[in-house]
Coordinates of C-alpha atoms and ligand atoms in Angstrom, one line a residue:
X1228 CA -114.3 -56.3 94.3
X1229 CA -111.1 -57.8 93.1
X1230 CA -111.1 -61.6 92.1
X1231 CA -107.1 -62.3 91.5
X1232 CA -107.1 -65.5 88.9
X1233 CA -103.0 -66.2 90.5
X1234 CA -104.8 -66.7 93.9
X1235 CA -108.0 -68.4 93.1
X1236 CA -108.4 -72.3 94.0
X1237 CA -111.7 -72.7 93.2
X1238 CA -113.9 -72.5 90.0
X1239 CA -116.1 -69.4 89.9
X1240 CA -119.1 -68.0 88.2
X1241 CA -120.1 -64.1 88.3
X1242 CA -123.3 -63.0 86.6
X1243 CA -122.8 -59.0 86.1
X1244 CA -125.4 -57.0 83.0
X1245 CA -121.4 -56.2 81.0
X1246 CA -118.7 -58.3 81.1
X1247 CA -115.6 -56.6 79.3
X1248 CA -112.5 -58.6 78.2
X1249 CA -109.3 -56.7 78.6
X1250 CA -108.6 -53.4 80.6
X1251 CA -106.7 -51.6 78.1
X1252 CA -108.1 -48.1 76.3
X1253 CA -111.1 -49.3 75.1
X1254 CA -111.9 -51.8 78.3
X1255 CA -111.5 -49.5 81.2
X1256 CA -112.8 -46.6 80.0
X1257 CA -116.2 -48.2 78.2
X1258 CA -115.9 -50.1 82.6
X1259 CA -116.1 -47.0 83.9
X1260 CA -118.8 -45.2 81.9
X1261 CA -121.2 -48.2 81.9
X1262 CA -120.5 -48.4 85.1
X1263 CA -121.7 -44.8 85.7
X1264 CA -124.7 -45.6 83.7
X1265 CA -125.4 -48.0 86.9
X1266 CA -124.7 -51.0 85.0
X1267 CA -122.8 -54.2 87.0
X1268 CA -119.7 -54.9 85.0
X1269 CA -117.0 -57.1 85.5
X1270 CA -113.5 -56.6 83.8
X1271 CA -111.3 -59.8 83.0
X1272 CA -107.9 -59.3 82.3
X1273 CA -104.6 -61.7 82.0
X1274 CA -102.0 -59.1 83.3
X1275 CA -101.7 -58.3 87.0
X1276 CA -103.2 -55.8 88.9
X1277 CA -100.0 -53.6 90.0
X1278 CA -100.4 -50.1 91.5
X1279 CA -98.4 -47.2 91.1
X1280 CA -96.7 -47.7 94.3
X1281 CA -95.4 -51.0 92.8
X1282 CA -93.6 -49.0 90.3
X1283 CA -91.0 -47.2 92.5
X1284 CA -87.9 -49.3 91.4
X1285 CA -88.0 -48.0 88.0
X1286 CA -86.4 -50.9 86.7
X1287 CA -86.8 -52.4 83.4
X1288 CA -86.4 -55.8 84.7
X1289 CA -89.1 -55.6 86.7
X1290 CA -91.3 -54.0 84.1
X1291 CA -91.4 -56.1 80.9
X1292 CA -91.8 -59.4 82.4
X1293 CA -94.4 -58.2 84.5
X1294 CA -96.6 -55.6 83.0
X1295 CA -95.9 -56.6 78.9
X1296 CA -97.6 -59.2 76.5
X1297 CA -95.4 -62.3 76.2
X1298 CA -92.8 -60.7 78.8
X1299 CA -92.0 -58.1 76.3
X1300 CA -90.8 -60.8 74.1
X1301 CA -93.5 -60.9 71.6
X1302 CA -92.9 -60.9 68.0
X1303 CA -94.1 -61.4 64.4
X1304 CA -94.1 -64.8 63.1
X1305 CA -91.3 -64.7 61.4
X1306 CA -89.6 -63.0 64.3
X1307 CA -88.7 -59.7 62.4
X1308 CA -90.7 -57.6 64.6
X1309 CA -90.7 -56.7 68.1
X1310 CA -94.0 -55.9 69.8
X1311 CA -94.5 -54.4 72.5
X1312 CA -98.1 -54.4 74.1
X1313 CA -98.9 -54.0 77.8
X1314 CA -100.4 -56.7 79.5
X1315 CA -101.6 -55.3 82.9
X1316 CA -104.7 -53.6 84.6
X1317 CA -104.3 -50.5 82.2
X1318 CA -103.0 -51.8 79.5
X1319 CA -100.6 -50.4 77.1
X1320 CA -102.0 -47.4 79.4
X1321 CA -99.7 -48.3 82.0
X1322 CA -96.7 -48.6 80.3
X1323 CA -97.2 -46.2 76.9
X1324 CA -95.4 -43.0 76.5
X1325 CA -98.0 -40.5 77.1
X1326 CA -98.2 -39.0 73.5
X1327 CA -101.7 -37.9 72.7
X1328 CA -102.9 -37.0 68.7
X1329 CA -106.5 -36.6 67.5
X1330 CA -107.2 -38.7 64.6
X1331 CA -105.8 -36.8 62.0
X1332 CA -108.6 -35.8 59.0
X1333 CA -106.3 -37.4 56.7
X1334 CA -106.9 -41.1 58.0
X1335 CA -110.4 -39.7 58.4
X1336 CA -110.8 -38.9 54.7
X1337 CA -109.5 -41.9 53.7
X1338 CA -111.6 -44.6 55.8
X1339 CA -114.3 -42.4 54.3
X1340 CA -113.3 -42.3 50.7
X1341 CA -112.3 -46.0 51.1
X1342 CA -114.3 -47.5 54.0
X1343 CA -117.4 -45.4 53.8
X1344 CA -116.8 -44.2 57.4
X1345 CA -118.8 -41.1 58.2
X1346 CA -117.0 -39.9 60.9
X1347 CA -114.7 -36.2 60.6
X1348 CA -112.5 -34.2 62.8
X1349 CA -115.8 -32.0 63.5
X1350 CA -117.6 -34.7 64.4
X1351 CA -115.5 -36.5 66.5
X1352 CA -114.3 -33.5 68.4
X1353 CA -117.0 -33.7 71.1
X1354 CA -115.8 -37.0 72.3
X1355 CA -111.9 -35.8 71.7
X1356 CA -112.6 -32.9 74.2
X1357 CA -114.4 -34.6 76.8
X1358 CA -111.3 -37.3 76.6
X1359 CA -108.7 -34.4 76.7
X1360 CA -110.5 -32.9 79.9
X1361 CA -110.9 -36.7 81.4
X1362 CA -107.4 -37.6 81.3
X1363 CA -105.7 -34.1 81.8
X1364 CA -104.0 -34.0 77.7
X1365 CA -102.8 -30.9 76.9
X1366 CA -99.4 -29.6 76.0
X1367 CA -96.4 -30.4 77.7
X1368 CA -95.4 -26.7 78.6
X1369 CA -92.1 -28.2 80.3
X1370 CA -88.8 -27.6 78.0
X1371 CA -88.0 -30.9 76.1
X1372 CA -85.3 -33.5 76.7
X1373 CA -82.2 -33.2 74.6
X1374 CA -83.1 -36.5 73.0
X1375 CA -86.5 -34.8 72.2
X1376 CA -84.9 -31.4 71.3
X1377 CA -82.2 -32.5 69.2
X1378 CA -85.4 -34.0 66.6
X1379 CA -86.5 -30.2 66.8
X1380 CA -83.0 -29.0 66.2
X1381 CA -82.5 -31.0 63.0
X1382 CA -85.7 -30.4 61.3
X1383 CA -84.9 -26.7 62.1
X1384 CA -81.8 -26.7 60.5
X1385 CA -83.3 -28.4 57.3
X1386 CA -86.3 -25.6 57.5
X1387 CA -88.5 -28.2 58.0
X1388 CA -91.5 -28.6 60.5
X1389 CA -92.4 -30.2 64.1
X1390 CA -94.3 -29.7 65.8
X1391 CA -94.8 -30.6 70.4
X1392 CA -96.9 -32.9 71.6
X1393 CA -99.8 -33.1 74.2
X1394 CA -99.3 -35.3 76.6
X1395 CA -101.9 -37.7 79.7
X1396 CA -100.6 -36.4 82.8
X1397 CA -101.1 -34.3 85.9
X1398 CA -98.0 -33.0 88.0
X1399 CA -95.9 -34.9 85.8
X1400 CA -92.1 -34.9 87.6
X1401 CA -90.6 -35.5 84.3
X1402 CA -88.7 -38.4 84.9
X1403 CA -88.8 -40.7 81.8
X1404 CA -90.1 -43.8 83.4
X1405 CA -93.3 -44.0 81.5
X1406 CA -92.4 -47.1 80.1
X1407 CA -91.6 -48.9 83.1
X1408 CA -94.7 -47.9 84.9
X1409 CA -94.8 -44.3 86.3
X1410 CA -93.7 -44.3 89.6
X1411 CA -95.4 -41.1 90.9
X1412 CA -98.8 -41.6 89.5
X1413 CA -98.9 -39.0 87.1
X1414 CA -99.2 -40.6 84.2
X1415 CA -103.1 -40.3 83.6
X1416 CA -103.4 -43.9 82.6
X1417 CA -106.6 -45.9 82.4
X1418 CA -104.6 -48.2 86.0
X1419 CA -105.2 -44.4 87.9
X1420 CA -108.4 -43.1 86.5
X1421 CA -111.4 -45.4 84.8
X1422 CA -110.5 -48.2 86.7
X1423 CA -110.6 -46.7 90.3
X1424 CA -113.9 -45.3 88.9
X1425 CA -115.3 -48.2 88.2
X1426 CA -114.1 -50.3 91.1
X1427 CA -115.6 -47.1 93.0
X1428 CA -119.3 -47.7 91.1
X1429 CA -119.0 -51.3 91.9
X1430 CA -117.3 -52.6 89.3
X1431 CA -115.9 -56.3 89.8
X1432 CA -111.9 -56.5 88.3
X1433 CA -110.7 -59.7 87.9
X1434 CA -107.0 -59.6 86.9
X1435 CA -104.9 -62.8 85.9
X1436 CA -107.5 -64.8 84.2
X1437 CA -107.3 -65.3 80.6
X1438 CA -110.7 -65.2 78.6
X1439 CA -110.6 -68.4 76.6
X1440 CA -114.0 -68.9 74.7
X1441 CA -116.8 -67.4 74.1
X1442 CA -120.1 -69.7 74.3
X1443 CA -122.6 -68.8 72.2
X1444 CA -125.8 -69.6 69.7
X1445 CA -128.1 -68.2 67.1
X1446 CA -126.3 -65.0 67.5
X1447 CA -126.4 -64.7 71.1
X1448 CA -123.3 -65.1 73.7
X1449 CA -124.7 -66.7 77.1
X1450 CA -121.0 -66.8 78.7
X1451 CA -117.4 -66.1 78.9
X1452 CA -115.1 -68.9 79.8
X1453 CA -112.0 -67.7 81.5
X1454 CA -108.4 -69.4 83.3
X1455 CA -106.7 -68.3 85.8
X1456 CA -103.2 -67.4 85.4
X1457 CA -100.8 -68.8 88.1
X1458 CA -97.3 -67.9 87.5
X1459 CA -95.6 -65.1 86.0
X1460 CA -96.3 -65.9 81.8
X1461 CA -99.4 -67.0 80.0
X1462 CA -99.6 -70.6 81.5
X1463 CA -102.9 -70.8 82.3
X1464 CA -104.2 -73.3 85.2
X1465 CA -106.7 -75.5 85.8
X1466 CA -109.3 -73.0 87.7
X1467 CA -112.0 -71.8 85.6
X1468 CA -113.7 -68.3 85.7
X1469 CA -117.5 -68.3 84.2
X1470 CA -118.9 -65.0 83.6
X1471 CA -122.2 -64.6 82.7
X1472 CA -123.8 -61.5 81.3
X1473 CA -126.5 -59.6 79.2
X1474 CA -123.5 -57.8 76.9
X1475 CA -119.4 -58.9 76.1
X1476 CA -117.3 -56.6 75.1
X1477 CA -114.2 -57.8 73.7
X1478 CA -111.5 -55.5 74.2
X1479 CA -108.0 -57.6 74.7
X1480 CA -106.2 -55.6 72.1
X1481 CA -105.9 -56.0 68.4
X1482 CA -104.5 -58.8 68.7
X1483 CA -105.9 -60.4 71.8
X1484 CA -109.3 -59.5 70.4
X1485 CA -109.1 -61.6 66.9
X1486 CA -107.9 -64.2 69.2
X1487 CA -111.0 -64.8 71.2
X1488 CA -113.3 -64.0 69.0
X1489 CA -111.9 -67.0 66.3
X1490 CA -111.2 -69.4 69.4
X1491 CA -115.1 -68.6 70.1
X1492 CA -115.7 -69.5 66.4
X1493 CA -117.4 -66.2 65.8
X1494 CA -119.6 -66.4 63.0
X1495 CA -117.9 -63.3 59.9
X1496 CA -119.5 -63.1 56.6
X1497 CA -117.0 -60.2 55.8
X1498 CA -113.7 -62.5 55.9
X1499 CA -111.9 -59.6 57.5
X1500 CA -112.0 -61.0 61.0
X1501 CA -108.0 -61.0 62.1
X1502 CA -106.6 -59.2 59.2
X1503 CA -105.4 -56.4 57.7
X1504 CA -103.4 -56.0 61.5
X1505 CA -101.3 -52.9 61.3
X1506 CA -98.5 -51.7 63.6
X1507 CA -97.0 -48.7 62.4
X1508 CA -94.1 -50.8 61.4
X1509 CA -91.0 -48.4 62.7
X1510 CA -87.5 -48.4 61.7
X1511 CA -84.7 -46.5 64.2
X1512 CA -81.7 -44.8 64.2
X1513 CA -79.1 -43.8 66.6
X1514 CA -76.7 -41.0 66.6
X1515 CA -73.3 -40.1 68.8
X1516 CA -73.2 -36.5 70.0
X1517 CA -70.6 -35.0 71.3
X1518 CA -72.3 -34.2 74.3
X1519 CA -74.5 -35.7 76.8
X1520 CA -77.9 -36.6 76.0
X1521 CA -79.1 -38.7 79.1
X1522 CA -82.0 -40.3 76.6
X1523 CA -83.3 -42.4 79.6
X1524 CA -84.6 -38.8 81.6
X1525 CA -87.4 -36.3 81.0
X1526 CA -90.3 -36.9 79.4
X1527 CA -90.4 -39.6 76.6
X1528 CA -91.6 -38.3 73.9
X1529 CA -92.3 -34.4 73.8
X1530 CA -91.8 -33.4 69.7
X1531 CA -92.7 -35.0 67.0
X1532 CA -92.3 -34.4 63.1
X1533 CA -95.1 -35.3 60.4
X1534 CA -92.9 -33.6 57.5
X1535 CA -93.0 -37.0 56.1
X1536 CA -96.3 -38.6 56.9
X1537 CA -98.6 -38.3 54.3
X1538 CA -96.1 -39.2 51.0
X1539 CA -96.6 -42.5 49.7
X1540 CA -95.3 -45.0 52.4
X1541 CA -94.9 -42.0 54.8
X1542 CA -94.0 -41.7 58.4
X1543 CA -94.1 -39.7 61.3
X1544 CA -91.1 -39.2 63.4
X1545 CA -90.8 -39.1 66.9
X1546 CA -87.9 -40.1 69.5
X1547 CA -88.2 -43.0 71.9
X1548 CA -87.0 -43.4 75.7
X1549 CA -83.5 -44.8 75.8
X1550 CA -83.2 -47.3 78.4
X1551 CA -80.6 -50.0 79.0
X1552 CA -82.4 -52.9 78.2
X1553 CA -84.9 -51.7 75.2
X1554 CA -81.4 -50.3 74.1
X1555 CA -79.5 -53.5 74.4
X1556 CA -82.2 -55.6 72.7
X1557 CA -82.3 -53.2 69.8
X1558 CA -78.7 -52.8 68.4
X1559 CA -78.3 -55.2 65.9
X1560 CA -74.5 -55.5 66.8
X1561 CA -72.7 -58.7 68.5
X1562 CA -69.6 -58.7 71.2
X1563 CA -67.4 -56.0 71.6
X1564 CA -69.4 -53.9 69.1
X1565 CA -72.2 -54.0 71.2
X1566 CA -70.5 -53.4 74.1
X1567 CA -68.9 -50.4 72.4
X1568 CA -72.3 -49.0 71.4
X1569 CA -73.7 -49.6 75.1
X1570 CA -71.1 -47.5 76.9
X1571 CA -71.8 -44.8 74.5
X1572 CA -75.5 -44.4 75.4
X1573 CA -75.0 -41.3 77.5
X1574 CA -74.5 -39.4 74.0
X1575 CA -77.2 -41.7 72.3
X1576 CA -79.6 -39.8 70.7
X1577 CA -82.5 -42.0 69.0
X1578 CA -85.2 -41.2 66.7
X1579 CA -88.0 -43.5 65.1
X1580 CA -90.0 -43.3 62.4
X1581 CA -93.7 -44.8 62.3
X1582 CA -94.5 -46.1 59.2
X1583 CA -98.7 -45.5 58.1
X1584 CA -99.3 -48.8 57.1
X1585 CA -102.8 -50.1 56.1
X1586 CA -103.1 -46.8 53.3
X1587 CA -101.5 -48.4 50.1
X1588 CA -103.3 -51.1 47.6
X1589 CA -99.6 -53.5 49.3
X1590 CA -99.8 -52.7 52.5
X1591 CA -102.0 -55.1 53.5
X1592 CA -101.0 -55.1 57.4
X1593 CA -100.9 -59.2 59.1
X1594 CA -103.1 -61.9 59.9
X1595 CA -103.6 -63.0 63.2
X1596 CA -103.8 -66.9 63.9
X1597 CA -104.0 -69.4 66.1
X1598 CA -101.2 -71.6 67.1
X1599 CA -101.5 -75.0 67.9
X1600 CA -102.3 -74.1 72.0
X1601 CA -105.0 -71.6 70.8
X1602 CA -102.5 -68.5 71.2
X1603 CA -102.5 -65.9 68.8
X1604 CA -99.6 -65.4 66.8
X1605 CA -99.4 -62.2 64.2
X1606 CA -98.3 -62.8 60.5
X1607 CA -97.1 -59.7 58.8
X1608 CA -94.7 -59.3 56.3
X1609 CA -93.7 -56.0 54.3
X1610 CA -93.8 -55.2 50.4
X1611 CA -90.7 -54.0 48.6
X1612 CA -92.2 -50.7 48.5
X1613 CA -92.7 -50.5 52.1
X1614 CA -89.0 -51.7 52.9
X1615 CA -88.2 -48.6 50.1
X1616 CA -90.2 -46.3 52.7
X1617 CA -88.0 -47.6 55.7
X1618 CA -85.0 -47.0 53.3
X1619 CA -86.1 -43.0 53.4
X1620 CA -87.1 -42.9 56.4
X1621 CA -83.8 -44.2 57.9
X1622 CA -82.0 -41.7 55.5
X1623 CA -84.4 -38.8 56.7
X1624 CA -83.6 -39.4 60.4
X1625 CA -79.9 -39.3 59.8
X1626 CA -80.1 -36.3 57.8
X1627 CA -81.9 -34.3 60.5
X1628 CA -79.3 -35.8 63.0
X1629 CA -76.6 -34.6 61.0
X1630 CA -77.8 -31.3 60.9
X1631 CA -78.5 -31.0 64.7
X1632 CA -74.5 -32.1 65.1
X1633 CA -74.4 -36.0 65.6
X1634 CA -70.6 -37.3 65.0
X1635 CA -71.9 -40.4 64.2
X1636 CA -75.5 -42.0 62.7
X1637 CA -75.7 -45.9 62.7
X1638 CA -79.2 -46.8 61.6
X1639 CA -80.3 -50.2 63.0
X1640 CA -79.9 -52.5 60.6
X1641 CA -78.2 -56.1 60.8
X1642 CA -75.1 -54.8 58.1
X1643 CA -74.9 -51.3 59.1
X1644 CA -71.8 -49.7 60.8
X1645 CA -72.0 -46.1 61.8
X1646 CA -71.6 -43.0 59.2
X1647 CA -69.7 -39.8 59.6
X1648 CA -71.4 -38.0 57.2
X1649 CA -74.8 -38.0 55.4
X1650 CA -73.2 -39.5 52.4
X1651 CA -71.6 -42.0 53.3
X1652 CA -74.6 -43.0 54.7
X1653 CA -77.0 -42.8 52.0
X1654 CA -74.3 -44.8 49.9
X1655 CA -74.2 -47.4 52.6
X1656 CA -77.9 -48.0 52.7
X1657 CA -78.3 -47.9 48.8
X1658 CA -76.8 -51.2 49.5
X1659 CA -78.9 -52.7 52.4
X1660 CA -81.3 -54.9 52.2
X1661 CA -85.0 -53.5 53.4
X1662 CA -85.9 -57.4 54.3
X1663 CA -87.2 -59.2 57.2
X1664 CA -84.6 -60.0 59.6
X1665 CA -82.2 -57.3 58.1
X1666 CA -83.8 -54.2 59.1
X1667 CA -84.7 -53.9 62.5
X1668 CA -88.6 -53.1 62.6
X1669 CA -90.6 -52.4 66.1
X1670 CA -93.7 -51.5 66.7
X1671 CA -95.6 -50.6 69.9
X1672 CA -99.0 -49.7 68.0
X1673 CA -101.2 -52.9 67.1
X1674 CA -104.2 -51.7 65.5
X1675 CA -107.1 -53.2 63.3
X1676 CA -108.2 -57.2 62.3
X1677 CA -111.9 -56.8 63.5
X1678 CA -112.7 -52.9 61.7
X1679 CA -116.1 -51.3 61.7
X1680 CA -117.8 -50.4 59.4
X1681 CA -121.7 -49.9 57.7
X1682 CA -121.8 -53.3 55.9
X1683 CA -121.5 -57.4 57.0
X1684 CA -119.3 -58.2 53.5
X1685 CA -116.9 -55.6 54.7
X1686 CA -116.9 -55.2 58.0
X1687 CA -116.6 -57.2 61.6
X1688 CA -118.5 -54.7 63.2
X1689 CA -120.6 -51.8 62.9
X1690 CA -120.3 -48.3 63.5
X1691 CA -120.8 -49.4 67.0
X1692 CA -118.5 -52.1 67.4
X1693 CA -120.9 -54.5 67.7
X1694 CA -120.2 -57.9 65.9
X1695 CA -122.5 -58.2 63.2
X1696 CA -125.2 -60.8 63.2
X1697 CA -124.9 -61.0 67.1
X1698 CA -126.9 -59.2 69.8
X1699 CA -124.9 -58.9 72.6
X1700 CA -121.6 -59.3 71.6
X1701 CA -119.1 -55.9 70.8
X1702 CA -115.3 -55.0 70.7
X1703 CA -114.0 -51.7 71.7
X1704 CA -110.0 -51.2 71.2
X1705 CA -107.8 -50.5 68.3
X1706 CA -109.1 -53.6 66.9
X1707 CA -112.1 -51.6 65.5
X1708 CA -109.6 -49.4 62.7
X1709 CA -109.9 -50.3 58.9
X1710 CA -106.0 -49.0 58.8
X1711 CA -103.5 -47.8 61.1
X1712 CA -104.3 -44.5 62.4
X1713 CA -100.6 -42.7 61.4
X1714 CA -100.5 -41.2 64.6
X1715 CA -100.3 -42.5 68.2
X1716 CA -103.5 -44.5 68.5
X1717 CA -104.3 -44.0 72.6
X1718 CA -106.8 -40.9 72.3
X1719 CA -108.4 -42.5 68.6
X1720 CA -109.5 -45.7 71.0
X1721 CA -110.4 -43.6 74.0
X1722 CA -112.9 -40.9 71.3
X1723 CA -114.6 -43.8 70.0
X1724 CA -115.1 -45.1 73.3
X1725 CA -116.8 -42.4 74.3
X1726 CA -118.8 -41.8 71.6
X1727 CA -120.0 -45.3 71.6
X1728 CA -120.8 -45.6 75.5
X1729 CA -121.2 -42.6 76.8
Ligands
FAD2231 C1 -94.3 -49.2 75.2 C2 -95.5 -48.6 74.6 C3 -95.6 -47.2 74.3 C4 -96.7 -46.7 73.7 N1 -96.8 -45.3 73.6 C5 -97.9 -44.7 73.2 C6 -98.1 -43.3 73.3 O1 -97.3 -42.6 73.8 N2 -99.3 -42.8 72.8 C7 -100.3 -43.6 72.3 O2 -101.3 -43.1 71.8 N3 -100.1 -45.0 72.2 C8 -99.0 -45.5 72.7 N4 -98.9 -46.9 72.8 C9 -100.0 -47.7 72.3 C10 -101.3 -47.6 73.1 O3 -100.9 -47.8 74.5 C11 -102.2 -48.7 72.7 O4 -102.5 -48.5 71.3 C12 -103.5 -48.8 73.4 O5 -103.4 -48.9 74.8 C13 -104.3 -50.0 72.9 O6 -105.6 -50.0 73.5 P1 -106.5 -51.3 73.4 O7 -107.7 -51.0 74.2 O8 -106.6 -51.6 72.0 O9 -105.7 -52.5 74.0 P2 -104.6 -52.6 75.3 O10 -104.4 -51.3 75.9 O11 -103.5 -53.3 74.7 O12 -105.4 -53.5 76.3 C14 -105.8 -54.8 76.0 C15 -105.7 -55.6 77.3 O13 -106.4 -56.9 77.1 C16 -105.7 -57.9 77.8 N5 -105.9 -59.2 77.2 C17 -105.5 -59.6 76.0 N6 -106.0 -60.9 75.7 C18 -106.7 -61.2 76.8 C19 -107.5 -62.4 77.2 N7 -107.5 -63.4 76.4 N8 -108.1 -62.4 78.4 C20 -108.0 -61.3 79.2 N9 -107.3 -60.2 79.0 C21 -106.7 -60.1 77.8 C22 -104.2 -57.4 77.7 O14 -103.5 -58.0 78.8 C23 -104.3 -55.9 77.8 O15 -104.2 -55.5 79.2 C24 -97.8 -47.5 73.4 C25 -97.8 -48.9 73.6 C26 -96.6 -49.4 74.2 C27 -96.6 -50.9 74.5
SF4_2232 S1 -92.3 -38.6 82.9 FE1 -94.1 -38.1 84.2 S2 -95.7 -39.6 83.6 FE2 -93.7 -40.4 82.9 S3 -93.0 -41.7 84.6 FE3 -92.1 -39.7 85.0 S4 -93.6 -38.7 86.3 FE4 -94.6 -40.4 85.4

């Protein structure tokens, strides 16, 4: 049963034993494994329900209004990040790039060492493998773009290593589009898997309405207010949604999910509840070839590098898909520079480097708050030492570009103009400033700001993601992470989703 919140004209109340908020990672897949428990569930999400066969333009101008959070335009508070988060039945599912890492038993050691987190790569690997089989991960045999292989050319030429990547999808046509929705339905996203399941078990979806508040007393949540959605951005209307329901699980996202649970004026002894927020804070930088790269086709992102991860303000680098209008937003140039740049996006190579934030005593991730409507709006700002590891890592991606034959390397940056040689470019950027505004920073991984963990004073949740000090109320999504996870955080949500509800 589908309830659409843009068509509804009357007030409605569902009574269902789960009621899970947001159809992301965490949300579908805990729908459609209560649901084959037998449980009634109903799933409430703000983003439409689009199909697969809505996707066919492959046009970015359809996508991010559509199918992202704040119509792709949503940023830090003090604007110098870009985030991108899906906003959709699926999720960042529907529009993420397919890239699928295990925890790695580095971030495991640490939330251990520092978090008192039991969990390691041998016992988590259960739940890994039955995701990996679920969703059809496993490596991408298929040759990699030139965007992707150029990454492995460079580090080869340095000596150093990369490694490929293992990748959602099933009969995959290689086209690229990930981003924009995948057109052929290969992309084994949670839109063509848990959710048919659970709509197939009975499951109630109930896209475009916006889960407001949570009521609730002496530690026990009696209903879920929701709006529905009307038009194509986060106005919500006049038409309410009541959902009433043994269990909640909040899973809008991490930072969706602090959002409701401190409009609800959820009780948190630890503090904790929307901060420390981490997003892999990435820097980027583009390089000229002589010839064609096409970065727009073939799969996304097929090789990866983790050379650099684990020194002190490390990163991982991958490559991103290249299309128009993620390109055009992204240069920091103006006029005819710009211009310039775009017409030379056929030999654009890019590469990105994810910063692991959430692992040093000063990198403290953001705080999620509430603006004066109720909507949440992330802080997070960036010590000098983490601007000094964007510094590297902006010199490291220009060095392997170099070495796999880029003309030019123009890191994104507000004062940079492109290099011929390595450098001049590490004399340019001895110069920059690393500061907000200056650098460009994305990020398309929002992790943490209501972590697990074994105590109330330091934790939202336990080990089970349920909100201490209530009984029926739990989140499940990359809100539940005590730091970033350095690695692409999809499979990490989708493990402990199994292990908790399977
Ligand atoms: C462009 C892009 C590329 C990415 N590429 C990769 C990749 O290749 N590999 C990888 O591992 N990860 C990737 N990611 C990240 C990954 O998709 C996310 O980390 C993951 O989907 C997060 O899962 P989640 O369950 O925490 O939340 P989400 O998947 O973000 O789901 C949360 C859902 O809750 C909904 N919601 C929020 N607030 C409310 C509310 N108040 N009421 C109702 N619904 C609400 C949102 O609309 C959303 O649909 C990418 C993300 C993006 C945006
Ligand atoms: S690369 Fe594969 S998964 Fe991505 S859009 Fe194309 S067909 Fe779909």
């Amino acid at each position: 049963m589908i309830i659409d919140g843009s068509k509804a004209f009357s007030n409605q109340t569902l009574e269902v034993d789960y009621c899970i908020i947001g159809s992301g990672s965490g949300g579908a897949f805990a729908a459609s494994l209560l649901s084959e428990k037998g449980y009634k569930v109903a799933i409430i999400e703000e983003g439409p329900y689009q199909k697969t066969s809505d996707f066919k333009d492959m046009r970015e101008s359809r996508a991010y209004p559509e199918l992202y959070q704040e119509l792709a335009s949503r940023k830090t508070k003090n604007k110098a990040v870009n985030i991108l988060q899906g906003r959709n039945v699926g999720g960042g599912t529907t529009v993420n790039w397919t890239t699928c890492f295990r925890t790695p038993e580095n971030t495991l050691k640490y939330w251990r060492d520092n978090f008192d987190l039991p969990f390691t790569s041998d016992s988590l690997a259960h739940h890994f493998e039955v995701c990996e089989k679920r969703f059809s991960i496993s490596p991408w045999e298929i040759p990699p773009n030139t965007n992707n292989s150029l990454l492995a050319k460079g580090m080869s030429a340095l000596g150093r290593e990369y490694g490929h990547i293992s990748r959602n999808v099933k009969d995959c046509y290689n086209l690229g589009y990930c981003g924009v929705g995948c057109p052929t339905g290969a992309k084994q996203s949670q839109l063509v898997t848990s959710i048919p399941r659970a709509l197939a078990l009975g499951a109630i979806l109930a896209p475009r309405w916006r889960a407001y508040r949570l009521a609730h007393q002496f530690g026990k949540v009696s209903r879920l207010e929701a709006y529905n959605l009307p038009g194509l951005g986060n106005q919500t209307g006049e038409i309410k949604l009541t959902i009433k329901a043994r269990e909640f699980i909040v899973a809008a996202g991490a930072i969706g999910t602090p959002a409701l649970l401190m409009r609800s004026r959820i009780s948190d002894a630890s503090g904790l509840l929307g901060k420390r927020t981490f997003i892999h804070p990435t820097v980027i930088s583009g390089a000229i070839f002589e010839d064609e790269v096409q970065p727009y086709l073939g799969a996304p992102q097929s090789i990866y590098s983790d050379h650099y991860l684990w020194q002190d303000y490390g990163f991982k680098l991958e490559v991103p898909p290249v299309h128009p209008v993620l390109l055009a937003s992204t240069l920091m140039q103006k006029g005819d520079r710009h211009r310039e740049l775009m017409l030379k996006l056929n030999n654009l190579q890019v590469c990105i480097a994810l910063q692991r934030d959430g692992f040093f005593k000063d990198s403290v991730g953001g705080n999620v708050e509430l603006n004066s409507h109720g909507e949440p709006v992330l802080d997070y700002e960036w010590s000098e030492a983490m601007g000094e590891g964007f510094k590297q890592a902006l010199l490291a991606m220009a060095e392997l570009q170099f070495a796999a034959g880029a003309k030019e390397v123009l890191p994104i940056h507000a004062s940079a103009s492109t290099c011929t040689s390595i450098d001049q470019l590490s004399r340019m950027l001895d110069g920059l400033s690393m500061q907000a505004l200056a650098v460009k920073v994305v990020a398309a991984h929002v992790m943490g700001g209501a972590c697990f963990g074994t105590s109330e004073k330091q934790s939202v949740t336990n080990l089970d993601g349920r909100v201490w000090r209530y009984h029926n109320l739990s989140v499940m999504d990359g809100s539940l992470f005590p730091t970033s996870i350095a690695a692409n955080p999809m499979l990490s949500i989708l493990g402990h989703t199994h292990r908790i509800y399977s």
